[in-house]
XYZ file of N, CA and C in Angstrom:
804
model
N -32.684 31.916 -7.183
C -33.816 30.984 -7.071
C -33.795 30.299 -5.700
N -34.901 30.316 -4.979
C -34.984 29.708 -3.670
C -35.575 28.304 -3.780
N -34.925 27.364 -3.105
C -35.393 25.988 -3.125
C -36.145 25.691 -1.830
N -37.177 24.824 -1.884
C -37.944 24.521 -0.679
C -37.109 23.871 0.411
N -36.064 23.141 0.019
C -35.161 22.512 0.980
C -33.758 23.020 0.689
N -33.150 23.712 1.647
C -31.822 24.263 1.410
C -30.753 23.197 1.627
N -29.507 23.580 1.334
C -28.406 22.620 1.393
C -28.170 22.112 2.807
N -28.292 22.997 3.793
C -28.059 22.564 5.179
C -29.116 21.555 5.612
N -30.376 21.852 5.336
C -31.453 20.937 5.718
C -31.279 19.580 5.048
N -30.907 19.597 3.785
C -30.740 18.352 3.046
C -29.602 17.505 3.619
N -28.425 18.128 3.799
C -27.232 17.365 4.168
C -27.088 17.133 5.668
N -27.574 18.063 6.476
C -27.373 17.936 7.923
C -28.571 17.341 8.649
N -29.740 17.327 8.017
C -30.935 16.805 8.684
C -31.548 15.617 7.948
N -31.771 15.778 6.634
C -32.450 14.715 5.897
C -31.551 13.502 5.677
N -30.280 13.743 5.353
C -29.371 12.609 5.134
C -29.193 11.786 6.410
N -28.962 12.411 7.582
C -28.926 11.599 8.809
C -30.223 10.833 9.046
N -31.352 11.439 8.670
C -32.635 10.752 8.834
C -32.702 9.505 7.963
N -32.221 9.612 6.728
C -32.217 8.454 5.823
C -31.308 7.358 6.366
N -30.114 7.767 6.826
C -29.172 6.778 7.358
C -29.718 6.150 8.635
N -30.233 6.986 9.528
C -30.725 6.470 10.802
C -31.901 5.527 10.655
N -32.770 5.801 9.686
C -33.959 4.964 9.523
C -33.878 3.981 8.386
N -32.682 3.710 7.877
C -32.524 2.841 6.707
C -33.205 1.480 6.859
N -33.038 0.771 7.971
C -33.715 -0.535 8.086
C -35.238 -0.426 8.034
N -35.784 0.628 8.675
C -37.241 0.806 8.646
C -37.723 1.101 7.235
N -36.966 1.939 6.513
C -37.336 2.245 5.132
C -37.277 0.992 4.268
N -36.231 0.182 4.483
C -36.085 -1.049 3.700
C -37.226 -2.022 3.994
N -37.634 -2.091 5.255
C -38.725 -3.000 5.630
C -40.030 -2.586 4.962
N -40.329 -1.284 4.982
C -41.562 -0.803 4.352
C -41.507 -1.022 2.840
N -40.307 -0.859 2.261
C -40.165 -0.951 0.804
C -40.481 -2.340 0.269
N -40.310 -3.385 1.097
C -40.560 -4.738 0.575
C -42.046 -4.986 0.336
N -42.895 -4.133 0.870
C -44.333 -4.293 0.657
C -44.818 -3.544 -0.579
N -43.885 -2.870 -1.274
C -44.248 -2.139 -2.484
C -43.997 -3.019 -3.700
N -44.999 -3.202 -4.501
C -44.842 -3.933 -5.766
C -44.419 -2.917 -6.825
N -43.142 -2.909 -7.145
C -42.593 -1.858 -7.999
C -43.041 -1.972 -9.450
N -43.685 -3.082 -9.809
C -44.091 -3.254 -11.196
C -45.393 -2.577 -11.562
N -46.135 -2.067 -10.590
C -47.416 -1.459 -10.914
C -47.912 -0.599 -9.774
N -49.117 -0.076 -9.941
C -49.721 0.786 -8.932
C -50.888 0.045 -8.298
N -50.859 -0.039 -6.977
C -51.931 -0.715 -6.255
C -52.154 0.007 -4.933
N -53.217 -0.388 -4.239
C -53.533 0.243 -2.959
C -52.409 0.029 -1.950
N -51.841 -1.181 -1.943
C -50.741 -1.454 -1.011
C -49.541 -0.560 -1.310
N -49.324 -0.283 -2.602
C -48.227 0.621 -2.973
C -48.451 2.012 -2.402
N -49.676 2.490 -2.531
C -49.982 3.831 -2.028
C -49.814 3.904 -0.517
N -50.264 2.853 0.167
C -50.145 2.824 1.626
C -48.675 2.780 2.042
N -47.922 1.884 1.403
C -46.506 1.752 1.747
C -45.725 3.010 1.373
N -46.051 3.591 0.210
C -45.373 4.821 -0.204
C -45.653 5.969 0.744
N -46.902 6.071 1.177
C -47.260 7.109 2.151
C -46.526 6.889 3.466
N -46.423 5.631 3.872
C -45.705 5.311 5.107
C -44.235 5.705 5.008
N -43.637 5.489 3.839
C -42.239 5.882 3.638
C -42.060 7.389 3.782
N -42.953 8.149 3.167
C -42.869 9.610 3.240
C -43.030 10.090 4.682
N -43.990 9.496 5.392
C -44.216 9.873 6.792
C -42.996 9.532 7.641
N -42.445 8.336 7.453
C -41.257 7.939 8.200
C -40.093 8.876 7.921
N -39.947 9.254 6.676
C -38.863 10.151 6.282
C -38.986 11.487 7.011
N -40.189 12.055 7.006
C -40.400 13.330 7.687
C -40.211 13.226 9.187
N -40.707 12.131 9.772
C -40.563 11.939 11.219
C -39.096 11.834 11.604
N -38.322 11.060 10.853
C -36.916 10.886 11.176
C -36.136 12.188 11.007
N -36.490 12.991 10.019
C -35.814 14.276 9.836
C -36.056 15.186 11.035
N -37.281 15.202 11.528
C -37.603 16.024 12.698
C -36.926 15.478 13.950
N -36.937 14.155 14.102
C -36.288 13.546 15.265
C -34.782 13.799 15.230
N -34.182 13.745 14.039
C -32.746 13.999 13.912
C -32.399 15.396 14.409
N -33.177 16.371 14.010
C -32.939 17.754 14.434
C -33.110 17.902 15.944
N -34.181 17.345 16.480
C -34.457 17.472 17.917
C -33.427 16.729 18.756
N -33.102 15.519 18.342
C -32.129 14.735 19.100
C -30.741 15.356 19.021
N -30.392 15.913 17.871
C -29.098 16.574 17.742
C -28.965 17.742 18.701
N -30.007 18.546 18.793
C -29.985 19.675 19.725
C -29.998 19.201 21.175
N -30.669 18.096 21.431
C -30.778 17.602 22.805
C -29.435 17.133 23.352
N -28.606 16.528 22.508
C -27.325 16.007 22.990
C -26.218 17.052 22.946
N -26.473 18.193 22.310
C -25.414 19.196 22.147
C -24.879 19.740 23.466
N -25.722 20.069 24.466
C -25.169 20.570 25.734
C -24.182 19.598 26.378
N -24.479 18.300 26.335
C -23.568 17.310 26.916
C -22.259 17.255 26.139
N -22.340 17.397 24.814
C -21.131 17.402 23.990
C -20.261 18.603 24.334
N -20.880 19.775 24.460
C -20.141 20.993 24.794
C -19.493 20.868 26.166
N -20.217 20.274 27.100
C -19.671 20.100 28.454
C -18.455 19.185 28.441
N -18.506 18.122 27.657
C -17.373 17.201 27.587
C -16.159 17.837 26.924
N -16.382 18.857 26.082
C -15.272 19.567 25.445
C -14.828 20.772 26.273
N -15.383 20.893 27.490
C -15.057 22.014 28.398
C -15.462 23.360 27.816
N -16.498 23.376 27.011
C -16.989 24.611 26.419
C -16.998 24.533 24.911
N -17.579 25.555 24.290
C -17.556 25.622 22.828
C -16.111 25.678 22.340
N -15.758 24.927 21.294
C -14.372 24.920 20.829
C -13.830 26.303 20.490
N -14.678 27.191 19.960
C -14.205 28.548 19.669
C -13.814 29.265 20.952
N -14.628 29.132 21.985
C -14.317 29.763 23.271
C -13.067 29.156 23.879
N -12.961 27.836 23.829
C -11.814 27.143 24.420
C -10.514 27.569 23.755
N -10.497 27.606 22.425
C -9.256 27.916 21.715
C -8.878 29.388 21.796
N -9.810 30.251 22.162
C -9.485 31.666 22.333
C -8.888 31.959 23.703
N -8.980 31.028 24.619
C -8.414 31.238 25.953
C -6.896 31.293 25.890
N -6.314 32.157 26.691
C -4.856 32.290 26.716
C -4.184 30.982 27.114
N -4.824 30.217 27.986
C -4.210 28.994 28.505
C -4.336 27.812 27.554
N -5.091 27.961 26.472
C -5.250 26.861 25.518
C -4.079 26.852 24.534
N -3.458 25.676 24.295
C -2.259 25.621 23.446
C -2.526 25.413 21.957
N -3.779 25.457 21.525
C -4.085 25.160 20.120
C -3.362 26.108 19.173
N -3.357 27.398 19.482
C -2.706 28.404 18.637
C -1.569 29.063 19.401
N -0.562 29.510 18.658
C 0.533 30.234 19.295
C 0.057 31.617 19.732
N 0.869 32.259 20.547
C 0.474 33.536 21.152
C 0.205 34.606 20.105
N 1.025 34.642 19.044
C 0.862 35.679 18.025
C -0.457 35.509 17.268
N -0.769 34.276 16.892
C -2.025 34.013 16.178
C -3.229 34.337 17.052
N -3.153 33.908 18.299
C -4.265 34.162 19.221
C -4.431 35.653 19.478
N -3.314 36.364 19.552
C -3.379 37.814 19.747
C -4.094 38.482 18.577
N -3.876 37.958 17.370
C -4.569 38.496 16.199
C -6.071 38.280 16.281
N -6.479 37.085 16.739
C -7.907 36.819 16.922
C -8.509 37.786 17.941
N -7.807 37.952 19.057
C -8.303 38.835 20.118
C -8.428 40.270 19.624
N -7.427 40.722 18.879
C -7.441 42.105 18.388
C -8.607 42.326 17.430
N -8.855 41.347 16.568
C -9.965 41.469 15.616
C -11.295 41.563 16.360
N -11.503 40.652 17.308
C -12.764 40.643 18.057
C -12.931 41.931 18.849
N -11.842 42.384 19.473
C -11.909 43.623 20.255
C -12.290 44.803 19.372
N -11.745 44.833 18.164
C -12.053 45.926 17.238
C -13.519 45.893 16.814
N -14.034 44.705 16.552
C -15.419 44.594 16.100
C -16.425 44.840 17.226
N -16.075 44.426 18.439
C -16.988 44.616 19.565
C -16.841 45.985 20.214
N -15.710 46.634 19.948
C -15.480 47.940 20.551
C -15.154 47.867 22.029
N -14.502 46.789 22.437
C -14.085 46.648 23.833
C -12.764 45.902 23.895
N -12.034 46.115 24.975
C -10.704 45.532 25.099
C -10.786 44.034 25.367
N -9.859 43.288 24.757
C -9.786 41.853 25.002
C -9.125 41.603 26.350
N -9.524 40.562 27.063
C -8.907 40.278 28.363
C -7.469 39.808 28.208
N -6.619 40.257 29.099
C -5.240 39.790 29.112
C -5.183 38.425 29.790
N -4.003 37.822 29.788
C -3.847 36.516 30.428
C -4.140 36.602 31.921
N -3.658 37.661 32.564
C -3.906 37.833 34.002
C -5.386 38.073 34.279
N -6.025 38.872 33.433
C -7.451 39.141 33.617
C -8.279 37.877 33.412
N -7.862 37.056 32.457
C -8.569 35.798 32.217
C -8.445 34.870 33.417
N -7.249 34.832 34.017
C -7.033 33.995 35.198
C -7.849 34.494 36.385
N -7.908 35.815 36.528
C -8.633 36.403 37.658
C -10.143 36.240 37.518
N -10.649 36.347 36.303
C -12.100 36.251 36.079
C -12.359 35.480 34.786
N -12.250 34.140 34.832
C -12.416 33.339 33.609
C -13.810 33.441 33.000
N -14.831 33.634 33.821
C -16.190 33.734 33.283
C -16.366 34.992 32.444
N -15.800 36.111 32.911
C -15.890 37.352 32.140
C -15.117 37.228 30.831
N -13.961 36.550 30.878
C -13.171 36.352 29.661
C -13.932 35.480 28.667
N -14.532 34.399 29.161
C -15.309 33.526 28.277
C -16.497 34.270 27.673
N -17.095 35.158 28.451
C -18.222 35.941 27.930
C -17.771 36.818 26.768
N -16.571 37.382 26.875
C -16.023 38.185 25.776
C -15.807 37.310 24.545
N -15.215 36.126 24.737
C -14.957 35.231 23.608
C -16.266 34.770 22.957
N -17.271 34.521 23.777
C -18.566 34.089 23.233
C -19.248 35.200 22.448
N -19.117 36.431 22.924
C -19.679 37.553 22.160
C -18.953 37.706 20.830
N -17.654 37.486 20.863
C -16.879 37.588 19.625
C -17.249 36.521 18.613
N -17.392 35.278 19.071
C -17.754 34.209 18.136
C -19.198 34.362 17.656
N -20.054 34.910 18.508
C -21.430 35.187 18.068
C -21.425 36.228 16.952
N -20.570 37.224 17.076
C -20.446 38.235 16.015
C -19.940 37.577 14.734
N -18.968 36.694 14.864
C -18.426 36.016 13.686
C -19.489 35.159 13.002
N -20.236 34.406 13.777
C -21.280 33.561 13.174
C -22.316 34.403 12.442
N -22.680 35.520 13.034
C -23.703 36.369 12.435
C -23.217 37.023 11.151
N -21.930 37.285 11.061
C -21.384 38.005 9.908
C -20.704 37.098 8.888
N -20.852 35.795 9.046
C -20.283 34.857 8.066
C -21.366 33.934 7.508
N -22.589 34.425 7.440
C -23.698 33.604 6.957
C -23.762 33.513 5.437
N -23.033 34.360 4.748
C -23.041 34.335 3.288
C -22.309 33.084 2.802
N -23.039 32.156 2.210
C -22.453 30.873 1.829
C -21.456 30.996 0.692
N -21.672 31.949 -0.181
C -20.758 32.107 -1.310
C -19.416 32.661 -0.855
N -19.453 33.598 0.085
C -18.211 34.203 0.566
C -17.480 33.304 1.564
N -18.236 32.498 2.298
C -17.640 31.651 3.334
C -18.074 30.203 3.112
N -17.804 29.693 1.920
C -18.272 28.357 1.564
C -17.585 27.256 2.371
N -16.290 27.419 2.666
C -15.588 26.398 3.451
C -16.175 26.325 4.854
N -16.422 27.479 5.442
C -17.028 27.527 6.772
C -18.413 26.882 6.758
N -19.188 27.154 5.727
C -20.526 26.570 5.622
C -20.453 25.048 5.552
N -19.523 24.531 4.765
C -19.387 23.081 4.640
C -18.960 22.443 5.958
N -18.097 23.128 6.709
C -17.702 22.614 8.022
C -18.898 22.600 8.973
N -19.737 23.610 8.871
C -20.932 23.662 9.711
C -21.905 22.537 9.350
N -22.045 22.270 8.067
C -22.909 21.174 7.615
C -22.381 19.837 8.130
N -21.060 19.653 8.054
C -20.461 18.403 8.517
C -20.707 18.206 10.010
N -20.571 19.297 10.766
C -20.847 19.205 12.202
C -22.315 18.864 12.452
N -23.224 19.542 11.754
C -24.645 19.266 11.930
C -25.001 17.838 11.562
N -24.393 17.331 10.489
C -24.634 15.949 10.065
C -24.213 14.962 11.153
N -22.994 15.136 11.664
C -22.482 14.185 12.658
C -23.242 14.289 13.980
N -23.553 15.516 14.376
C -24.293 15.704 15.630
C -25.679 15.076 15.545
N -26.393 15.336 14.462
C -27.753 14.810 14.318
C -27.768 13.291 14.174
N -26.766 12.759 13.470
C -26.703 11.303 13.331
C -26.392 10.654 14.675
N -25.523 11.287 15.466
C -25.246 10.769 16.806
C -26.505 10.826 17.671
N -27.287 11.882 17.493
C -28.540 11.979 18.231
C -29.517 10.873 17.881
N -29.432 10.374 16.661
C -30.323 9.290 16.220
C -29.796 7.902 16.570
N -28.623 7.840 17.162
C -27.979 6.539 17.363
C -28.834 5.601 18.209
N -29.279 6.046 19.352
C -30.084 5.177 20.216
C -31.438 4.829 19.596
N -32.184 5.813 19.063
C -33.435 5.449 18.384
C -33.215 4.480 17.227
N -32.087 4.652 16.512
C -31.812 3.763 15.377
C -31.538 2.340 15.853
N -30.807 2.195 16.964
C -30.582 0.856 17.525
C -31.910 0.197 17.896
N -32.794 0.982 18.490
C -34.105 0.452 18.875
C -34.892 0.006 17.648
N -34.854 0.818 16.596
C -35.562 0.468 15.357
C -34.960 -0.785 14.735
N -33.628 -0.898 14.765
C -32.980 -2.105 14.249
C -33.502 -3.345 14.963
N -33.576 -3.255 16.290
C -34.041 -4.404 17.070
C -35.485 -4.755 16.719
N -36.327 -3.733 16.599
C -37.736 -3.974 16.269
C -37.869 -4.600 14.883
N -37.141 -4.060 13.900
C -37.217 -4.579 12.527
C -36.766 -6.034 12.475
N -35.658 -6.337 13.158
C -35.155 -7.713 13.147
C -36.148 -8.660 13.805
N -36.712 -8.244 14.934
C -37.681 -9.095 15.628
C -38.931 -9.319 14.782
N -39.396 -8.273 14.117
C -40.576 -8.413 13.257
C -40.279 -9.356 12.095
N -39.113 -9.214 11.494
C -38.738 -10.088 10.373
C -38.639 -11.544 10.826
N -38.035 -11.747 12.001
C -37.943 -13.113 12.531
C -39.340 -13.673 12.804
N -40.220 -12.818 13.325
C -41.593 -13.255 13.574
C -42.307 -13.648 12.288
N -42.080 -12.890 11.227
C -42.700 -13.224 9.932
C -42.147 -14.539 9.403
N -40.822 -14.715 9.546
C -40.220 -15.979 9.118
C -40.815 -17.148 9.913
N -40.973 -16.966 11.207
C -41.527 -18.039 12.045
C -42.953 -18.378 11.610
N -43.718 -17.334 11.287
C -45.105 -17.541 10.854
C -45.157 -18.240 9.497
N -44.194 -17.920 8.604
C -44.192 -18.473 7.250
C -43.325 -19.729 7.140
N -42.832 -20.239 8.248
C -41.897 -21.369 8.210
C -42.487 -22.567 7.455
N -41.680 -23.244 6.648
C -40.245 -23.045 6.409
C -39.958 -21.893 5.436
N -38.765 -21.332 5.602
C -38.365 -20.201 4.767
C -38.018 -20.702 3.375
N -38.520 -20.012 2.391
C -38.252 -20.361 0.993
C -37.584 -19.161 0.321
N -36.267 -19.215 0.179
C -35.537 -18.095 -0.407
C -35.819 -17.934 -1.893
N -36.434 -18.962 -2.500
C -36.845 -18.812 -3.896
C -38.030 -17.863 -4.004
N -38.724 -17.691 -2.903
C -39.831 -16.736 -2.848
C -39.250 -15.335 -2.687
N -39.661 -14.421 -3.545
C -39.064 -13.081 -3.543
C -39.297 -12.342 -2.227
N -40.458 -12.554 -1.612
C -40.749 -11.856 -0.353
C -39.814 -12.328 0.755
N -39.617 -13.643 0.870
C -38.715 -14.179 1.889
C -37.285 -13.701 1.652
N -36.886 -13.661 0.394
C -35.531 -13.210 0.068
C -35.339 -11.746 0.456
N -36.338 -10.921 0.163
C -36.238 -9.508 0.513
C -36.270 -9.309 2.028
N -37.012 -10.156 2.709
C -37.066 -10.081 4.168
C -35.692 -10.391 4.769
N -35.006 -11.365 4.193
C -33.658 -11.700 4.653
C -32.694 -10.542 4.390
N -32.871 -9.878 3.249
C -32.030 -8.715 2.933
C -32.234 -7.607 3.963
N -33.465 -7.411 4.392
C -33.753 -6.389 5.406
C -33.019 -6.705 6.706
N -33.006 -7.977 7.100
C -32.283 -8.368 8.319
C -30.794 -8.076 8.173
N -30.230 -8.394 7.014
C -28.807 -8.119 6.778
C -28.530 -6.616 6.823
N -29.426 -5.826 6.230
C -29.269 -4.367 6.267
C -29.282 -3.867 7.706
N -30.190 -4.397 8.510
C -30.286 -3.975 9.907
C -29.021 -4.328 10.681
N -28.450 -5.495 10.431
C -27.231 -5.907 11.127
C -26.040 -5.044 10.715
N -25.904 -4.807 9.413
C -24.811 -3.952 8.928
C -24.984 -2.529 9.444
N -26.219 -2.085 9.459
C -26.535 -0.742 9.938
C -26.152 -0.589 11.412
N -26.468 -1.597 12.222
C -26.123 -1.558 13.644
C -24.611 -1.523 13.837
N -23.881 -2.286 13.030
C -22.420 -2.283 13.122
C -21.849 -0.917 12.747
N -22.411 -0.298 11.712
C -21.967 1.045 11.303
C -22.191 2.054 12.422
N -23.360 2.013 13.039
C -23.656 2.941 14.129
C -22.693 2.742 15.293
N -22.418 1.496 15.628
C -21.566 1.203 16.777
C -20.118 1.621 16.541
N -19.628 1.446 15.323
C -18.206 1.672 15.050
C -17.885 3.089 14.578
N -18.789 3.712 13.848
C -18.436 4.968 13.180
C -19.226 6.192 13.643
N -20.352 5.997 14.269
C -21.128 7.137 14.763
C -20.779 7.323 16.237
N -19.801 8.182 16.509
C -19.257 8.331 17.858
C -19.182 9.798 18.268
N -19.024 10.008 19.561
C -18.840 11.367 20.066
C -17.548 11.966 19.539
N -16.522 11.142 19.392
C -15.243 11.643 18.911
C -15.378 12.258 17.526
N -16.195 11.665 16.689
C -16.425 12.229 15.362
C -17.079 13.593 15.430
N -18.000 13.772 16.380
C -18.643 15.079 16.567
C -17.638 16.086 17.103
N -16.770 15.649 18.037
C -15.741 16.544 18.569
C -14.843 17.060 17.441
N -14.420 16.157 16.563
C -13.530 16.539 15.461
C -14.204 17.545 14.531
N -15.466 17.287 14.192
C -16.193 18.203 13.306
C -16.390 19.556 13.971
N -16.649 19.550 15.263
C -16.852 20.802 15.993
C -15.573 21.630 16.023
N -14.446 20.978 16.252
C -13.164 21.698 16.280
C -12.793 22.215 14.894
N -13.096 21.451 13.866
C -12.813 21.912 12.499
C -13.631 23.152 12.162
N -14.894 23.144 12.567
C -15.738 24.324 12.336
C -15.209 25.521 13.118
N -14.817 25.294 14.375
C -14.295 26.386 15.201
C -13.033 26.980 14.581
N -12.169 26.115 14.079
C -10.933 26.597 13.449
C -11.249 27.470 12.242
N -12.167 27.014 11.395
C -12.502 27.779 10.195
C -13.199 29.082 10.550
N -14.004 29.072 11.611
C -14.685 30.296 12.032
C -13.675 31.339 12.493
N -12.671 30.916 13.254
C -11.658 31.864 13.722
C -10.771 32.339 12.572
N -10.497 31.458 11.631
C -9.690 31.866 10.473
C -10.424 32.859 9.589
N -11.740 32.916 9.714
C -12.497 33.895 8.926
C -12.178 35.327 9.348
N -11.533 35.496 10.500
C -11.126 36.846 10.914
C -10.102 37.429 9.949
N -9.461 36.576 9.160
C -8.480 37.042 8.179
C -9.103 37.269 6.802
N -10.378 36.985 6.684
C -11.043 37.131 5.389
C -11.142 38.599 4.987
N -10.883 38.903 3.726
C -11.035 40.295 3.270
C -12.471 40.788 3.369
N -13.426 39.856 3.391
C -14.830 40.264 3.496
C -15.148 40.855 4.865
N -14.352 40.516 5.870
C -14.572 41.045 7.215
C -13.571 42.126 7.587
N -12.650 42.416 6.691
C -11.604 43.389 7.004
C -11.562 44.552 6.029
N -12.676 44.809 5.386
C -12.700 45.901 4.409
C -12.424 47.246 5.062
N -13.024 47.481 6.215
C -12.844 48.767 6.882
C -11.434 48.941 7.412
N -10.845 47.816 7.893
C -9.527 47.939 8.503
C -8.442 48.205 7.487
N -8.698 47.874 6.199
C -7.687 48.100 5.178
C -7.620 49.556 4.754
N -8.672 50.280 5.009
C -8.675 51.670 4.611
C -7.943 52.507 5.650
N -7.076 53.309 5.217
C -6.362 54.178 6.134
C -7.262 55.284 6.613
N -6.803 56.005 7.669
C -7.630 57.100 8.171
C -7.823 58.169 7.115
N -9.005 58.692 7.064
C -9.312 59.703 6.050
C -8.513 60.965 6.315
N -7.998 61.549 5.270
C -7.221 62.786 5.409
C -8.150 63.919 5.800
N -7.686 64.773 6.728
C -8.548 65.886 7.145
C -8.814 66.832 5.993
N -10.047 67.294 5.953
C -10.410 68.214 4.895
C -9.846 69.603 5.195
N -9.274 70.206 4.207
C -8.719 71.565 4.360
C -9.462 72.500 3.433
N -9.690 73.673 3.940
C -10.394 74.659 3.112
C -9.433 75.255 2.103
N -9.875 75.308 0.895
C -9.030 75.845 -0.176
C -9.321 77.322 -0.376
N -8.276 78.082 -0.373
C -8.426 79.513 -0.629
C -8.291 79.777 -2.118
N -9.158 80.607 -2.591
C -9.117 80.932 -4.014
C -8.033 81.969 -4.260
N -7.115 81.604 -5.128
C -6.000 82.503 -5.431
C -6.298 83.234 -6.725
N -6.272 84.518 -6.665
C -6.543 85.316 -7.872
C -5.292 85.419 -8.711
N -5.469 85.193 -9.975
C -4.333 85.274 -10.893
C -4.092 86.724 -11.298
N -2.838 87.110 -11.406
C -2.553 88.489 -11.841
C -2.945 88.696 -13.294
N -3.478 89.853 -13.560
C -3.888 90.183 -14.926
C -2.662 90.565 -15.729
N -2.473 89.881 -16.817
C -1.311 90.166 -17.668
C -1.664 91.266 -18.647
N -0.851 92.215 -18.640
C -1.097 93.325 -19.575
C -0.715 92.889 -20.970
N -1.600 93.108 -21.852
C -1.325 92.759 -23.236
C -0.539 93.876 -23.905
N 0.359 93.451 -24.710
C 1.137 94.399 -25.502
C 2.288 95.007 -24.740
N 2.579 94.447 -23.487
C 3.684 95.005 -22.722
C 4.995 94.549 -23.306
């Protein structure tokens, strides 16, 4: 059964959109009278849906926009970096296994340490072709569920980081608008449900800003990216990608000669 919104879109795009736009959603929600249906409810509800869709699209676009800078700060894609001979993430034996697998699948020799030193760009091109092959052949979520979850986690953190600056701007706008409403309605009466909800929105915006500042960081994206890269390289050991290599060479076919049986004399 196919769902209109898949797991990746939900967790890596829509959830960051909800988190990034939480103060704006909360502000719009205070204009909805939850006890009944009215024109203001329809307007506010429509605004919520529109905001939700806009933030989901912005999350995706902003996540992709900041990705080149993230890759540059990590000195390349983590899969490419960890496949380099000079990178200490994996021991020589483990790395040799990765290289051998990629070389077998691509049908070309892996660069040696000396070749990598002499022409690092050509070596990186080989590693990138290998990881591209791995990504293309590990799309089955059921067979590579751990890898899929790592990819979702990376997408979530990257997209949320992309929304960080727009979210700060929205926080500032929401707080200023709420303060303006309080000034217009002065004195503030917390016994009034609208004023109380307006104060809650300000608190949400402040907590939201603190969360963005403390927990939505480039370092979190780096960690998720490296975790995904590790799982992608470990997929080279998966039986789903090594079915052909487990089979031994086929035995050569030999022509069988038909041997005639001697006729036994009866009654001898």
